[in-house]
CSV table of C-alpha atoms in Angstrom, one decimal:
chain,number,residue,atom,x,y,z
A,18,UNK,CA,6.6,-13.5,-4.1
A,19,UNK,CA,5.4,-15.7,-1.2
A,20,UNK,CA,1.7,-15.3,-0.5
A,21,UNK,CA,-0.5,-14.7,2.6
A,22,UNK,CA,-3.9,-15.8,3.5
A,23,UNK,CA,-6.1,-14.0,5.5
A,24,UNK,CA,-9.8,-14.1,6.9
A,25,UNK,CA,-12.2,-12.0,5.0
A,26,UNK,CA,-13.4,-10.1,8.1
A,27,UNK,CA,-13.4,-9.9,11.8
A,28,UNK,CA,-15.6,-8.2,14.5
A,29,UNK,CA,-14.5,-7.0,17.4
A,30,UNK,CA,-16.2,-5.1,20.4
A,31,UNK,CA,-14.6,-1.6,21.2
A,32,UNK,CA,-11.9,-1.7,23.8
A,33,UNK,CA,-11.5,-5.4,23.3
A,34,UNK,CA,-8.3,-6.9,21.8
A,35,UNK,CA,-8.3,-7.9,18.5
A,36,UNK,CA,-6.1,-11.0,17.0
A,37,UNK,CA,-5.7,-11.0,13.3
A,38,UNK,CA,-4.2,-14.2,11.8
A,39,UNK,CA,-2.2,-14.6,8.8
A,40,UNK,CA,-1.0,-17.8,7.1
A,41,UNK,CA,2.2,-17.6,5.1
A,42,UNK,CA,3.3,-21.2,4.8
A,43,UNK,CA,5.8,-20.8,1.5
A,44,UNK,CA,7.7,-18.0,3.3
A,45,UNK,CA,11.7,-17.8,3.0
A,46,UNK,CA,14.4,-17.1,5.2
A,47,UNK,CA,14.6,-13.6,3.9
A,48,UNK,CA,11.0,-12.5,4.0
A,49,UNK,CA,10.1,-9.8,6.5
A,50,UNK,CA,6.4,-9.8,7.5
A,51,UNK,CA,4.6,-6.5,7.3
A,52,UNK,CA,1.3,-5.3,8.2
A,53,UNK,CA,-0.2,-2.4,6.7
A,54,UNK,CA,-3.8,-1.2,7.3
A,55,UNK,CA,-6.3,1.1,5.0
A,56,UNK,CA,-8.8,3.3,6.5
A,57,UNK,CA,-12.1,4.3,4.5
A,58,UNK,CA,-10.9,7.0,1.7
A,59,UNK,CA,-7.4,6.7,2.9
A,60,UNK,CA,-4.1,5.3,1.3
A,61,UNK,CA,-2.3,2.2,3.3
A,62,UNK,CA,-1.0,3.0,6.6
A,63,UNK,CA,2.2,1.2,7.8
A,64,UNK,CA,1.3,-0.7,11.0
A,65,UNK,CA,4.3,-3.1,12.0
A,66,UNK,CA,6.8,-5.5,10.4
A,67,UNK,CA,8.9,-8.1,11.9
A,68,UNK,CA,11.4,-11.1,10.9
A,69,UNK,CA,11.5,-13.6,13.5
A,70,UNK,CA,10.9,-12.1,16.8
A,71,UNK,CA,7.9,-10.7,18.4
A,72,UNK,CA,7.3,-6.9,17.6
A,73,UNK,CA,5.8,-4.3,19.8
A,74,UNK,CA,5.1,-0.6,18.7
A,75,UNK,CA,2.6,2.0,19.7
A,76,UNK,CA,-0.1,0.9,17.3
A,77,UNK,CA,0.0,-3.1,17.8
A,78,UNK,CA,2.2,-6.4,18.6
A,79,UNK,CA,3.0,-8.5,16.1
A,80,UNK,CA,3.5,-12.1,17.0
A,81,UNK,CA,5.4,-14.8,15.0
A,82,UNK,CA,5.3,-18.4,15.0
A,83,UNK,CA,8.5,-20.3,15.7
A,84,UNK,CA,8.2,-21.8,12.1
A,85,UNK,CA,7.4,-18.5,10.5
A,86,UNK,CA,4.6,-20.2,8.7
A,87,UNK,CA,2.0,-17.8,10.3
A,88,UNK,CA,1.7,-14.7,12.3
A,89,UNK,CA,-1.0,-12.8,14.3
A,90,UNK,CA,-1.4,-9.0,14.6
A,91,UNK,CA,-2.6,-7.8,17.9
A,92,UNK,CA,-4.4,-4.8,18.6
A,93,UNK,CA,-4.6,-4.3,22.2
A,94,UNK,CA,-7.9,-2.2,22.6
A,95,UNK,CA,-9.8,-1.7,19.6
A,96,UNK,CA,-11.4,1.7,18.9
A,97,UNK,CA,-13.9,2.9,16.3
A,98,UNK,CA,-10.7,4.3,14.4
A,99,UNK,CA,-9.2,1.2,14.0
A,100,UNK,CA,-12.2,-0.3,11.6
A,101,UNK,CA,-10.0,-0.6,8.3
A,102,UNK,CA,-9.0,-3.3,6.1
A,103,UNK,CA,-5.7,-5.1,7.5
A,104,UNK,CA,-2.9,-6.4,5.2
A,105,UNK,CA,-0.4,-9.0,5.9
A,106,UNK,CA,2.4,-8.8,3.4
A,107,UNK,CA,5.7,-10.4,2.7
A,108,UNK,CA,8.7,-8.4,1.3
A,109,UNK,CA,12.5,-9.4,0.8
A,110,UNK,CA,14.3,-6.7,-0.6
A,111,UNK,CA,12.0,-3.2,-1.5
A,112,UNK,CA,10.1,-2.2,1.6
A,113,UNK,CA,7.7,-0.3,-0.7
A,114,UNK,CA,7.1,-2.8,-3.4
A,115,UNK,CA,4.3,-4.5,-1.6
A,116,UNK,CA,2.0,-7.2,-2.7
A,117,UNK,CA,-1.1,-6.8,-1.3
A,118,UNK,CA,-3.8,-9.4,-1.3
A,119,UNK,CA,-7.5,-8.7,-0.2
A,120,UNK,CA,-6.5,-8.3,3.6
A,121,UNK,CA,-9.0,-8.9,6.4
A,122,UNK,CA,-11.9,-6.2,7.2
A,123,UNK,CA,-12.1,-5.2,10.7
A,124,UNK,CA,-15.5,-4.0,12.3
A,125,UNK,CA,-15.5,-2.5,15.6
A,126,UNK,CA,-18.8,-2.2,17.1
A,127,UNK,CA,-19.5,0.2,20.3
B,7,UNK,CA,5.9,18.5,5.8
B,8,UNK,CA,2.4,16.8,5.9
B,9,UNK,CA,3.3,13.6,4.1
B,10,UNK,CA,2.6,12.4,0.5
B,11,UNK,CA,0.4,14.8,-1.8
B,12,UNK,CA,-1.3,13.6,-4.5
B,13,UNK,CA,-3.1,15.9,-7.2
B,14,UNK,CA,-6.0,15.9,-8.3
B,15,UNK,CA,-7.9,13.8,-5.7
B,16,UNK,CA,-10.6,13.3,-8.3
B,17,UNK,CA,-10.4,13.0,-12.1
B,18,UNK,CA,-13.4,12.4,-14.3
B,19,UNK,CA,-12.4,11.9,-17.9
B,20,UNK,CA,-13.9,10.9,-21.4
B,21,UNK,CA,-12.5,7.7,-22.8
B,22,UNK,CA,-10.0,8.2,-25.2
B,23,UNK,CA,-8.4,11.5,-23.4
B,24,UNK,CA,-5.1,11.7,-21.9
B,25,UNK,CA,-4.9,12.5,-18.2
B,26,UNK,CA,-1.7,13.2,-15.7
B,27,UNK,CA,-1.3,12.7,-12.2
B,28,UNK,CA,1.0,14.2,-9.8
B,29,UNK,CA,2.8,12.9,-6.5
B,30,UNK,CA,5.0,14.9,-4.3
B,31,UNK,CA,6.5,12.6,-1.8
B,32,UNK,CA,7.7,13.4,1.6
B,33,UNK,CA,10.9,15.5,1.4
B,34,UNK,CA,14.4,13.7,1.1
B,35,UNK,CA,12.2,10.3,0.3
B,36,UNK,CA,14.3,8.6,-2.5
B,37,UNK,CA,12.0,6.0,-3.3
B,38,UNK,CA,8.8,6.6,-5.1
B,39,UNK,CA,6.1,4.0,-5.8
B,40,UNK,CA,2.8,4.2,-8.0
B,41,UNK,CA,0.0,1.4,-7.2
B,42,UNK,CA,-3.4,1.1,-8.5
B,43,UNK,CA,-6.5,0.1,-6.5
B,44,UNK,CA,-9.8,-1.2,-7.7
B,45,UNK,CA,-13.0,-1.2,-5.5
B,46,UNK,CA,-13.1,-4.2,-3.2
B,47,UNK,CA,-9.2,-5.1,-4.0
B,48,UNK,CA,-6.0,-4.5,-2.3
B,49,UNK,CA,-3.5,-2.0,-4.3
B,50,UNK,CA,-1.3,-3.3,-7.1
B,51,UNK,CA,2.2,-2.2,-7.6
B,52,UNK,CA,2.7,-0.4,-10.8
B,53,UNK,CA,6.1,1.1,-10.9
B,54,UNK,CA,9.0,2.3,-8.8
B,55,UNK,CA,11.8,5.1,-8.8
B,56,UNK,CA,15.0,5.5,-6.7
B,57,UNK,CA,15.9,8.9,-7.1
B,58,UNK,CA,15.3,9.7,-10.6
B,59,UNK,CA,15.6,6.1,-12.2
B,60,UNK,CA,12.6,4.0,-12.7
B,61,UNK,CA,13.7,0.8,-11.6
B,62,UNK,CA,11.0,-1.5,-12.1
B,63,UNK,CA,7.7,-1.7,-14.0
B,64,UNK,CA,4.8,-4.2,-13.4
B,65,UNK,CA,3.3,-6.0,-16.6
B,66,UNK,CA,-0.1,-4.2,-15.4
B,67,UNK,CA,1.7,-1.0,-16.6
B,68,UNK,CA,0.7,-1.3,-20.4
B,69,UNK,CA,2.1,1.1,-23.0
B,70,UNK,CA,-0.5,3.5,-22.5
B,71,UNK,CA,1.2,4.2,-19.0
B,72,UNK,CA,4.2,6.3,-18.2
B,73,UNK,CA,5.7,7.5,-15.2
B,74,UNK,CA,8.6,10.1,-14.7
B,75,UNK,CA,10.5,11.3,-11.9
B,76,UNK,CA,12.6,14.2,-13.0
B,77,UNK,CA,15.3,15.4,-10.5
B,78,UNK,CA,14.2,12.8,-8.2
B,79,UNK,CA,11.5,14.8,-6.5
B,80,UNK,CA,8.0,14.8,-7.7
B,81,UNK,CA,6.7,12.2,-10.2
B,82,UNK,CA,3.8,12.0,-12.7
B,83,UNK,CA,1.9,9.2,-13.9
B,84,UNK,CA,0.3,9.7,-17.6
B,85,UNK,CA,-2.2,7.4,-18.9
B,86,UNK,CA,-2.9,7.8,-22.8
B,87,UNK,CA,-6.0,7.1,-24.7
B,88,UNK,CA,-7.8,6.3,-21.5
B,89,UNK,CA,-10.3,3.2,-21.1
B,90,UNK,CA,-12.9,2.5,-18.8
B,91,UNK,CA,-11.1,-0.2,-17.3
B,92,UNK,CA,-8.5,2.5,-16.2
B,93,UNK,CA,-11.1,3.7,-13.8
B,94,UNK,CA,-9.7,3.2,-10.2
B,95,UNK,CA,-7.7,4.7,-7.3
B,96,UNK,CA,-4.0,5.6,-8.1
B,97,UNK,CA,-2.0,5.6,-5.0
B,98,UNK,CA,1.6,7.1,-4.7
B,99,UNK,CA,3.9,6.0,-1.7
B,100,UNK,CA,7.4,7.2,-1.0
B,101,UNK,CA,9.9,5.7,1.6
B,102,UNK,CA,13.8,6.5,2.6
B,103,UNK,CA,16.3,4.3,1.7
B,104,UNK,CA,16.5,1.1,3.9
B,105,UNK,CA,14.0,2.0,6.2
B,106,UNK,CA,11.0,-0.7,6.5
B,107,UNK,CA,8.2,2.1,6.3
B,108,UNK,CA,6.1,3.1,3.1
B,109,UNK,CA,4.0,6.2,3.6
B,110,UNK,CA,1.0,6.6,1.1
B,111,UNK,CA,-0.9,9.4,-0.3
B,112,UNK,CA,-4.4,9.8,-0.3
B,113,UNK,CA,-4.5,8.7,-3.8
B,114,UNK,CA,-6.2,10.1,-7.2
B,115,UNK,CA,-9.6,8.5,-7.9
B,116,UNK,CA,-10.1,8.2,-11.9
B,117,UNK,CA,-13.5,7.8,-13.6
B,118,UNK,CA,-13.5,7.1,-17.2
B,119,UNK,CA,-16.8,7.5,-18.8
């Protein structure tokens, strides 16, 4: 499976946007980019996914580079409830078989 | 339906004992996954069912581990002769067919003493 690289941690102020980068330079043409997050003492939670085009949903936006070697998860207005570990994952066939890395710990300060 | 349910939430056992965990997926979800997560790490894939068939097992799943999903509904994960290294959070997830979202339970935290 292709691997991803994320910063260990990021800090943000409440109600400000958060841009979480993910590098996936060895991505293949059939790999989808998924983002999950894990709040403290919870199981992971799906955030968003995409293939080539930018995607928006109620939780976040996903911006995918034209060469697909990197992507950015955008939380438009961070709240204290967004404090979590965010995982960027590539997957090709089985959506639930996910290869998690260490993720990015997002800290939101009031 | 309130999501994926896992029981028990916590389990403390002595080394060498057998333990069994249960996962109830979201109704009608045909795919079910087990993961293991140790402190400070992301979850690691263990095994995957489509309906009652176990389609894939990670090499992390030693012969002391066995998982079943009778009738394609709930699933159990059994660990025989537990070792201290088995201490971890065991997570279950389910998904429906080709839909991209997997839903995770809150996990069962196992402590082997």
